[in-house]
Structures are given as C-alpha cells and as structure tokens.
PDB file of C-alpha atoms in Angstrom:
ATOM      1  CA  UNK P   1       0.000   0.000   0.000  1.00 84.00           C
ATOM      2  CA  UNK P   2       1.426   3.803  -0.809  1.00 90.00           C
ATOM      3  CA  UNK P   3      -0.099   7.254  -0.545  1.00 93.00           C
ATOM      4  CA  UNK P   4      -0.436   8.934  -3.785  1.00 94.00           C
ATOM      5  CA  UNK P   5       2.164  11.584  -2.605  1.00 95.00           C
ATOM      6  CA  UNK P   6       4.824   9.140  -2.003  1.00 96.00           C
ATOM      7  CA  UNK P   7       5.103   8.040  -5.633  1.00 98.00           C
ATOM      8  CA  UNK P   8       5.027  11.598  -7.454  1.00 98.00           C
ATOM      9  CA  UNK P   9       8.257  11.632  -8.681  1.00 98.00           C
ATOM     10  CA  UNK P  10       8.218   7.992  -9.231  1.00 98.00           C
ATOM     11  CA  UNK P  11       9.981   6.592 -12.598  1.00 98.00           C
ATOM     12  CA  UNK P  12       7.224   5.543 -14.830  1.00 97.00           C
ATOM     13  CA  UNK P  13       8.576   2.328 -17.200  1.00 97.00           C
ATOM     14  CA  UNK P  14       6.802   0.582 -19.668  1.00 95.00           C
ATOM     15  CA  UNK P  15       6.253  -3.704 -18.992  1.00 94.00           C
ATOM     16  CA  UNK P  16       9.274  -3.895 -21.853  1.00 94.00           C
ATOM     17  CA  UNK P  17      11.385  -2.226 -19.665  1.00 95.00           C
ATOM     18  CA  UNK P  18      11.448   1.776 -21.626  1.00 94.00           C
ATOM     19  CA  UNK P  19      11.768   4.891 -19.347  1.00 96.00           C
ATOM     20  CA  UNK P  20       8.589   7.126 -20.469  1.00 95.00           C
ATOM     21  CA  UNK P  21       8.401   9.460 -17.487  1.00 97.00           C
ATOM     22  CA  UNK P  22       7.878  10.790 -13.987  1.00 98.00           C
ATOM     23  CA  UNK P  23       4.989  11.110 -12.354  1.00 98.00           C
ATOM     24  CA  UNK P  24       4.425  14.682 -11.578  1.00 98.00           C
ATOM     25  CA  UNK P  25       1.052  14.419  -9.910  1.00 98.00           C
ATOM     26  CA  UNK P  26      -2.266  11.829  -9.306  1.00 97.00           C
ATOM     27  CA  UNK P  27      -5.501  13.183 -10.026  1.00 97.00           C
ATOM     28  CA  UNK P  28      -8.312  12.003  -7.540  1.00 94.00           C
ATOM     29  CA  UNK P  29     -11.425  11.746 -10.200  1.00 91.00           C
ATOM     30  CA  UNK P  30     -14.641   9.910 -10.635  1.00 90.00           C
ATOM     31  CA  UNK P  31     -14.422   7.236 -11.933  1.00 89.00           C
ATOM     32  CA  UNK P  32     -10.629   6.262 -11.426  1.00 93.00           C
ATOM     33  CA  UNK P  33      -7.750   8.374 -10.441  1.00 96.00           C
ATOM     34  CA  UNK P  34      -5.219   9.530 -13.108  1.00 96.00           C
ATOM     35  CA  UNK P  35      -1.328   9.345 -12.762  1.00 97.00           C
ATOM     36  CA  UNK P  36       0.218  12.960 -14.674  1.00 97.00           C
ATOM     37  CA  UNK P  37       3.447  11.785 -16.314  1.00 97.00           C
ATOM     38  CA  UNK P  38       5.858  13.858 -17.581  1.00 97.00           C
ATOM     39  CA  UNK P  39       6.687  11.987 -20.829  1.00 95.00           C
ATOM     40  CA  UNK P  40      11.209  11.689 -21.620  1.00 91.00           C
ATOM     41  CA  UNK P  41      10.137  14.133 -24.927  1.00 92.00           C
ATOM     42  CA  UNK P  42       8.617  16.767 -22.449  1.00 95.00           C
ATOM     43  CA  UNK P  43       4.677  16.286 -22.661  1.00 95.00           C
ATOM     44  CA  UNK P  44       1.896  15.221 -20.815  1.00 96.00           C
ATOM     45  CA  UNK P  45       0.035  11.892 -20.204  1.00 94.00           C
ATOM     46  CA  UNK P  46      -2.520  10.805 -17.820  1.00 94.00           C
ATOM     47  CA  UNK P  47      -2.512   7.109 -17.148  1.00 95.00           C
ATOM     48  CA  UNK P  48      -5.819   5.907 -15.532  1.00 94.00           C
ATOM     49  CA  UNK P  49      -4.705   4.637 -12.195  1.00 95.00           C
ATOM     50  CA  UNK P  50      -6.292   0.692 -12.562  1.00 94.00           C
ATOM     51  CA  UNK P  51      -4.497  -2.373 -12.806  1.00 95.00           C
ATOM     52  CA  UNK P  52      -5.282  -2.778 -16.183  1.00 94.00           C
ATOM     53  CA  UNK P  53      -2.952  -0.435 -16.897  1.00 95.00           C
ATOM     54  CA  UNK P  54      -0.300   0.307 -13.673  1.00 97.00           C
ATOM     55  CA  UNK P  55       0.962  -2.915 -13.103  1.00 97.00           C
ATOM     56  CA  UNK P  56       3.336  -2.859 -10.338  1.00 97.00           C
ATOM     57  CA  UNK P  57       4.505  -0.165  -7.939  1.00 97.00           C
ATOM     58  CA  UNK P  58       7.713  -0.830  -6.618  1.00 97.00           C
ATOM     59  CA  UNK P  59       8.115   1.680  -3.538  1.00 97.00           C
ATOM     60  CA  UNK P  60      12.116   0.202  -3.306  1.00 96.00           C
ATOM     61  CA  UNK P  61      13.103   1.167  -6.516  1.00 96.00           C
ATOM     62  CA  UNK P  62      10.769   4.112  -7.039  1.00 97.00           C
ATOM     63  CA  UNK P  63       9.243   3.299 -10.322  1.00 98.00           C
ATOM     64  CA  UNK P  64       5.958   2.364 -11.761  1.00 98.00           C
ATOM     65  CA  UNK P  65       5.272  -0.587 -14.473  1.00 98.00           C
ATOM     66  CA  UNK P  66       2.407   0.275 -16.272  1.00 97.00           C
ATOM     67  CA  UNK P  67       1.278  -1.226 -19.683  1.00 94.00           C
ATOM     68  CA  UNK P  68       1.117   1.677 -22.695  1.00 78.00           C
ATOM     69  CA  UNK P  69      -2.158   2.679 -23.632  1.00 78.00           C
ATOM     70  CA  UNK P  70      -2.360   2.927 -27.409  1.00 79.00           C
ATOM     71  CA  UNK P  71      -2.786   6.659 -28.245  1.00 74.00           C
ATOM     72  CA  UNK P  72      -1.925   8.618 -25.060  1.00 67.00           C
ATOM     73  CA  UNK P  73       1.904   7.212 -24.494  1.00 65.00           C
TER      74      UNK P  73
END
C-alpha cells in the first residue's frame, strides 16, 4: 500500500522495460484516479490509475510498471 504523494516523482517504465516518465502528480477523479506523467520528450500523459494499466509499484526502486495505452503514451 502507498499514498499517492509518495510516488510523485516515481519513474514511470513501460512492462518492456522503456523509461517514459515521472509522475508529476495523481488526479483524484470519478471514476478512477489519473497518474500525470511527464513523458522523456517533455509532454503530458494521464494514465488511468487501474491495474489494467499500472501494473506494479515498486516503492524500493521508485518506479511504476504500467502497460502503454495505445494513443496517449
């Protein structure tokens, strides 16, 4: 279990293994919550926060899996 404030700033890597961002904030909204990611090329992405798609925070290495979402990564 983790706050959302303790993983802003979290690495966010793809399940292959890529760097795509940090997360720079978590959005608490009906009907999931949204991780903001600043993307490596300098935009924005918002990553619903379900295990469909985030599929393993690791608090010890500060990074979150997630699988890319066709279209907003």
């Amino acid at each position: 279990e983790y706050y959302y404030t303790d993983i802003i700033g979290y690495n966010v890597i793809s399940e292959s293994g890529e760097n795509l961002g940090i997360i720079e904030d978590v959005l608490d909204r009906p009907p999931q919550d949204l991780l903001v990611v600043r993307l490596s090329g300098g935009d924005e992405a918002f990553i619903p926060l379900v295990d469909e798609f985030v599929l393993n925070v690791d608090q010890e290495e500060g990074c979150v899996v997630v699988a890319p979402i066709e279209g907003l990564i």
